[in-house]
CSV table of C-alpha atoms and ligand atoms in Angstrom, one decimal:
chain,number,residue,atom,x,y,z
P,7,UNK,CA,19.2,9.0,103.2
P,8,UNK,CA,16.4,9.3,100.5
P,9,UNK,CA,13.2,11.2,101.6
P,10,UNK,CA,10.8,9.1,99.8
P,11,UNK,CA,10.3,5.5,98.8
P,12,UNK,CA,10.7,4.1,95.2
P,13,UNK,CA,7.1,4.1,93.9
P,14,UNK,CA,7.7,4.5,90.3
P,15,UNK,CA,10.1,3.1,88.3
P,16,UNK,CA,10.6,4.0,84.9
P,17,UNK,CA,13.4,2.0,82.5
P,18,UNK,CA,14.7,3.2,78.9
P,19,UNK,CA,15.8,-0.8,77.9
P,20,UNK,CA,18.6,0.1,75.3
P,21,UNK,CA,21.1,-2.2,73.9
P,22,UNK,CA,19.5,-5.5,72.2
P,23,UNK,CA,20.6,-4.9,68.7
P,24,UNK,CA,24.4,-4.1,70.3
P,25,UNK,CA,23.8,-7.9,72.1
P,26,UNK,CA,22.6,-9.7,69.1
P,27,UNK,CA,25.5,-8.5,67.0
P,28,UNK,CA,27.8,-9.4,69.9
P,29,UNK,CA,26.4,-13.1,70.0
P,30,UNK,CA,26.7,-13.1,66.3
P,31,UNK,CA,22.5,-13.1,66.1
P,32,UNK,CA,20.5,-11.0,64.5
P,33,UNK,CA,18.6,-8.0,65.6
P,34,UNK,CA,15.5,-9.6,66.2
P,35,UNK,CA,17.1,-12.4,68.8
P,36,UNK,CA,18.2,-9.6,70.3
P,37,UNK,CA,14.7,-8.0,70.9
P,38,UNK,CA,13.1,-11.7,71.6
P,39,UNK,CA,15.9,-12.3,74.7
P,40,UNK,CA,15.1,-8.3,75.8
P,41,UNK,CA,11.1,-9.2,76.1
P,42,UNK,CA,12.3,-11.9,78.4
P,43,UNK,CA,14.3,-10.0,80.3
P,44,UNK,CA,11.0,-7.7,80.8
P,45,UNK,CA,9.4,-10.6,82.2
P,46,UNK,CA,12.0,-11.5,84.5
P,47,UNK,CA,12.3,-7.9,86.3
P,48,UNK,CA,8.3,-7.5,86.3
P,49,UNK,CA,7.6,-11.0,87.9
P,50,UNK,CA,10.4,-10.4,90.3
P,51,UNK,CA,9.4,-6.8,91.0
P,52,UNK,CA,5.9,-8.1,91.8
P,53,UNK,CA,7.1,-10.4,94.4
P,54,UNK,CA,10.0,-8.9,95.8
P,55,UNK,CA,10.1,-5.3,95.7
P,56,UNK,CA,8.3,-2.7,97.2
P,57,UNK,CA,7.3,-0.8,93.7
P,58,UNK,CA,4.1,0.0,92.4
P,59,UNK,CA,4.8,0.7,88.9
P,60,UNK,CA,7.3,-0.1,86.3
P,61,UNK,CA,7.2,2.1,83.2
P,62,UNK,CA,8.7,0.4,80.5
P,63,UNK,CA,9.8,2.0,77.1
P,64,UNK,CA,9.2,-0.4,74.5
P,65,UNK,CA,8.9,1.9,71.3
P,66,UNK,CA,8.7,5.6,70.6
P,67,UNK,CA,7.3,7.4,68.1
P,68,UNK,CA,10.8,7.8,66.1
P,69,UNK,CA,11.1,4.0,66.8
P,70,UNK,CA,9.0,4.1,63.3
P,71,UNK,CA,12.1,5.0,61.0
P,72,UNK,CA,13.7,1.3,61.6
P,73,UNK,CA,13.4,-0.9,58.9
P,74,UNK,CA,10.2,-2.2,57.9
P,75,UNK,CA,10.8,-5.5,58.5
P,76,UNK,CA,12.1,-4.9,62.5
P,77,UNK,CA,8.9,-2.8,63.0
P,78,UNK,CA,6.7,-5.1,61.8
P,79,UNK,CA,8.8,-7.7,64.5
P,80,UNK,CA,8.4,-5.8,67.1
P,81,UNK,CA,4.7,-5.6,66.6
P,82,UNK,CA,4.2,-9.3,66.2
P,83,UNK,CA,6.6,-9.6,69.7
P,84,UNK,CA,4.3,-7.4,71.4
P,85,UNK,CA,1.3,-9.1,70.3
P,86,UNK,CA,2.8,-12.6,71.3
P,87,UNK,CA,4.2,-11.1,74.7
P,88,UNK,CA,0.7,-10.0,75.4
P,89,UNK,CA,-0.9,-13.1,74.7
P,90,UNK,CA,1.6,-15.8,76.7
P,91,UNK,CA,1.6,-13.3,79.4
P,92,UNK,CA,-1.7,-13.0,80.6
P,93,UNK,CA,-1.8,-16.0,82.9
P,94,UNK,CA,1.5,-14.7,84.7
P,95,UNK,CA,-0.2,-11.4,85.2
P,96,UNK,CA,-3.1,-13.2,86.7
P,97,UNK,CA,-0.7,-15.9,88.7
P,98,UNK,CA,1.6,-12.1,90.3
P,99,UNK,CA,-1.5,-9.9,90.5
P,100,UNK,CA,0.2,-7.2,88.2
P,101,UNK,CA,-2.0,-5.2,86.5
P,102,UNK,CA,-0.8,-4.1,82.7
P,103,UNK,CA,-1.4,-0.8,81.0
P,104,UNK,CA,-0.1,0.7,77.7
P,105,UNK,CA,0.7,4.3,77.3
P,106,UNK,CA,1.3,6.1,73.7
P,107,UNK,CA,-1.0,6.6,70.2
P,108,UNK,CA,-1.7,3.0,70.0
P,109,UNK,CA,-4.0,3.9,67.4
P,110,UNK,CA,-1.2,3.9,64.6
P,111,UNK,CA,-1.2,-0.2,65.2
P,112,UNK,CA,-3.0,-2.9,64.2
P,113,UNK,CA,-6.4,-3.9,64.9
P,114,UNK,CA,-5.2,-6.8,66.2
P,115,UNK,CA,-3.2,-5.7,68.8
P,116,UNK,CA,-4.8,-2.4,69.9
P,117,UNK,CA,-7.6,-5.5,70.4
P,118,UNK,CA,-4.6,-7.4,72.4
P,119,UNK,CA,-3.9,-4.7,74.6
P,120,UNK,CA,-7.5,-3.8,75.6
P,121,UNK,CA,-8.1,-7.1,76.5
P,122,UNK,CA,-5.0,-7.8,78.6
P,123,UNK,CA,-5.6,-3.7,80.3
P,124,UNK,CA,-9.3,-5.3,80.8
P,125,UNK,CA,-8.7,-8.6,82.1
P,126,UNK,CA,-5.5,-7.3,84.7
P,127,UNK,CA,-7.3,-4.1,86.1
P,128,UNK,CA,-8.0,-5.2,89.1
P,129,UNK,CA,-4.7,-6.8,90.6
P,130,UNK,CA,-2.7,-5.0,92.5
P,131,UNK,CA,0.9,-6.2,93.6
P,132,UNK,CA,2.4,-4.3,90.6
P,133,UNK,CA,1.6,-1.9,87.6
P,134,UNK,CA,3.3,-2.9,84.4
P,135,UNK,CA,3.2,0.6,81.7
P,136,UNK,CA,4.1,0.0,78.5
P,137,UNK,CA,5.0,3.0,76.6
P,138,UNK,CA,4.1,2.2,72.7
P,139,UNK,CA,4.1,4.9,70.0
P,140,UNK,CA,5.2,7.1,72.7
P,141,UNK,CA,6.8,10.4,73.2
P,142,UNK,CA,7.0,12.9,75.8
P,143,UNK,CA,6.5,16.0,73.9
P,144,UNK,CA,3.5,14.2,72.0
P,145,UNK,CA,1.9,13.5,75.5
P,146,UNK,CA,2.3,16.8,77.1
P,147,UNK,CA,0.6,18.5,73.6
P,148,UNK,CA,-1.9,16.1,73.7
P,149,UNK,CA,-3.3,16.9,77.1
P,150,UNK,CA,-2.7,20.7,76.4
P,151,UNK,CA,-4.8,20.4,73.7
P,152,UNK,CA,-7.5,18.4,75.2
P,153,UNK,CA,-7.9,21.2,78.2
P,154,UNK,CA,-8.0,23.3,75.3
P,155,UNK,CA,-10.7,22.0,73.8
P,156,UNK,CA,-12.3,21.8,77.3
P,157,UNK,CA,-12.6,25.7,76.8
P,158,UNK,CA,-9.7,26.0,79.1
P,159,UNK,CA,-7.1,29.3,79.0
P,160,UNK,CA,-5.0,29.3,82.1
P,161,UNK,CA,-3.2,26.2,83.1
P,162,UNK,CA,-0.9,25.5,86.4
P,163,UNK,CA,1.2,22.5,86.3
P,164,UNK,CA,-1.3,20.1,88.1
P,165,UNK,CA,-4.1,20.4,85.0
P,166,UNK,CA,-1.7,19.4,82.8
P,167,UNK,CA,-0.3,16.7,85.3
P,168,UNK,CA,-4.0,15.2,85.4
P,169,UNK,CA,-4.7,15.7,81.8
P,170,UNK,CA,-1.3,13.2,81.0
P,171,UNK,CA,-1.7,9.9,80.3
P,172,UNK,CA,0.5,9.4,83.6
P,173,UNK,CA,-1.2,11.2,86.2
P,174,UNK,CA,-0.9,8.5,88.9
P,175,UNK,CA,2.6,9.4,89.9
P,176,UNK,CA,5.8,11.0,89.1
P,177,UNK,CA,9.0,8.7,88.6
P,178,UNK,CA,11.4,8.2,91.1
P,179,UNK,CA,13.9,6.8,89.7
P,180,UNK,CA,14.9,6.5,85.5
P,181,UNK,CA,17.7,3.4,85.2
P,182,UNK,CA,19.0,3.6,81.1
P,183,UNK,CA,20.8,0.3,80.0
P,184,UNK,CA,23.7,-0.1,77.6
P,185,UNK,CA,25.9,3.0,78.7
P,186,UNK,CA,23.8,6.0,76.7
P,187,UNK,CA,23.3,8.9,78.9
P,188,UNK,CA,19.9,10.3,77.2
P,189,UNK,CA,16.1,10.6,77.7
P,190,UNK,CA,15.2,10.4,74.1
P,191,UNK,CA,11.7,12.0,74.9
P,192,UNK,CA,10.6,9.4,77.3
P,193,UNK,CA,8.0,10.9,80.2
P,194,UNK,CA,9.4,13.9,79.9
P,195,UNK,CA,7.1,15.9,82.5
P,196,UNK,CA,7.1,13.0,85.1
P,197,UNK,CA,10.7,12.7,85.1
P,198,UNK,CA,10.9,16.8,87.0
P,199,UNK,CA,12.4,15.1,90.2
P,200,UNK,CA,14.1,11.7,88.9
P,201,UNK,CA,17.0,10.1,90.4
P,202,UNK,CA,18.6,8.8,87.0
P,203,UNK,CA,20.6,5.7,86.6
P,204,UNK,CA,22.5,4.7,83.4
P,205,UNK,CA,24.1,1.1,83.8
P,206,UNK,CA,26.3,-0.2,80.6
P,207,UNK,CA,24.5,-3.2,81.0
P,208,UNK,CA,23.0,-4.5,77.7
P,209,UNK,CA,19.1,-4.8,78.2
P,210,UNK,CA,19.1,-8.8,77.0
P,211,UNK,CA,22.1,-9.3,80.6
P,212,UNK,CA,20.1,-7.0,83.1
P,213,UNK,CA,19.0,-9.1,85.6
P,214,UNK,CA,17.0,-9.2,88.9
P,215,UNK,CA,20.3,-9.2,91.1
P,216,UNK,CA,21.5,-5.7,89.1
P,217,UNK,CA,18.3,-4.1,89.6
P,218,UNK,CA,18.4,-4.8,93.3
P,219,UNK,CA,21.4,-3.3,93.3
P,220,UNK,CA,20.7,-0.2,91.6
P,221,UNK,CA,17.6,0.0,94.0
P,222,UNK,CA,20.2,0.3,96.8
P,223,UNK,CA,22.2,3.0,95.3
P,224,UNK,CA,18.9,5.2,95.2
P,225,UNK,CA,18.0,4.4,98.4
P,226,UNK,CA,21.6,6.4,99.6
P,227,UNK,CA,20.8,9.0,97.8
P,228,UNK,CA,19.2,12.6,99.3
P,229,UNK,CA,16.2,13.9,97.5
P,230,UNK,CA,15.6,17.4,98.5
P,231,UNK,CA,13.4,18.1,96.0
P,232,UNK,CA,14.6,21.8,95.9
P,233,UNK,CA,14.8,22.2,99.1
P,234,UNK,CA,17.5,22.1,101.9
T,324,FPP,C1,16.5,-0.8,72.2
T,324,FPP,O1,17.4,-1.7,71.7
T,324,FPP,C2,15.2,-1.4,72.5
T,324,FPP,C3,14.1,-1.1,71.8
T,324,FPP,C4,14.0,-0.4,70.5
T,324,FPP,C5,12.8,-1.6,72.2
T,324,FPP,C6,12.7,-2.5,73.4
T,324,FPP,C7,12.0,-3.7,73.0
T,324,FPP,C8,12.0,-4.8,73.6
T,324,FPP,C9,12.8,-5.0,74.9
T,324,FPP,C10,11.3,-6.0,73.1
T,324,FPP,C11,9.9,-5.9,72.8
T,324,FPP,C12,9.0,-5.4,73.8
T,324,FPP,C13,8.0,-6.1,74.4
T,324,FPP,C14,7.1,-5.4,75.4
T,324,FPP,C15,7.6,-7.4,74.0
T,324,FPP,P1,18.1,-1.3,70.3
T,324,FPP,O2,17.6,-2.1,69.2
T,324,FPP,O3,18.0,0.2,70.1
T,324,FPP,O4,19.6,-1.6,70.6
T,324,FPP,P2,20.9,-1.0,70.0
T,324,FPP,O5,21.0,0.4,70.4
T,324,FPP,O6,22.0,-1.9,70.6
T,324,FPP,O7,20.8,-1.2,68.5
């Protein structure tokens, strides 16, 4: 039996371009049907599972050497997802945050996702992280460097824990989509104990009823954490 409840989730959504292609669509339709799909599992997490965060991977910081033309997609996606979403936020209580250098972006939507962090901060049914411009390695520098600067020499693991952009929890479990078996430099410090989960799903068919289900498989699993 697992020794501790699923607080944090954290998902690598892999797979649209693969499901565009397969539906004969191009790669954008695939990334339009995968913002859904992050809709679907928040609002349903907020409801009906006992989670307080979602972390979400939506673009890392190599995510930059796509083509021009999908980057600047994604951008305007994120924008538009931020913008129609607001009253569902307010209408589930979640409560959105972004994680990553957001200031690489545009005015515009660095503007977009202050004002959505602003106007959800106080729900509290679920925590929706976005990871944008983000990568593991880049965080855990950053918040060496910033104790640094502090005048700080020695660290232990908790500084740098509380110095992380992520210092509310650990993840409990890490589900990958689309049948790739990697981290690719995604909260690479909170993931120390992680139950991981790779489903060959393609991000645009994960649904509500496969999430549940992977929800069950971790709850048959034994942390020990190390110990016995
Ligand atoms: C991987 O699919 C997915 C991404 C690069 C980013 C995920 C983005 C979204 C789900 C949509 C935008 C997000 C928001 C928050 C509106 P891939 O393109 O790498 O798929 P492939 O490996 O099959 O090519």
């Amino acid at each position: 039996m697992t020794t501790t409840p699923l607080r944090h989730l954290a998902i690598i959504m892999d797979g649209n371009g693969r499901w565009a292609k397969q539906q004969g669509l191009g790669r954008t339709k695939g990334h339009e049907k995968g913002a859904e799909v992050i809709r679907q599992i928040t609002t349903h997490c907020a409801n009906h599972c006992d989670i307080q965060s979602i972390t979400f991977y939506a673009f890392s910081t190599e995510n930059w050497k796509r083509p021009k033309a999908e980057v600047a997609f994604l951008m305007k996606l994120l924008e538009r997802y931020l913008r129609s979403e607001l009253p569902r936020y307010q209408e589930h209580g979640i409560r959105f945050q972004a994680i990553g250098d957001l200031s690489s972006f545009s005015t515009a939507l660095q503007e977009q996702i202050a004002k959505t962090q602003e106007a959800t901060q106080h729900n509290t049914a679920l925590t929706q992280v976005i990871a944008l411009n983000y990568g593991g390695r880049q965080e855990i520098t950053s918040a060496v460097n910033q104790l640094i600067a502090q005048g700080r020499s020695t660290l232990t693991p908790e500084d740098i824990s509380h110095a992380l952009q992520t210092p509310y929890s650990d993840i409990d479990l890490l589900i990958r989509t689309s049948g790739e078996e990697r981290i690719s430099n995604f909260l690479l410090w909170q993931l120390s104990y992680a139950e991981f989960y790779f489903s060959p799903t393609l991000w645009p068919d994960f649904t509500p009823k496969e999430l549940e289900e992977i929800i069950n498989n971790f709850k048959q699993r034994n942390r020990r954490f190390g110990g016995l």
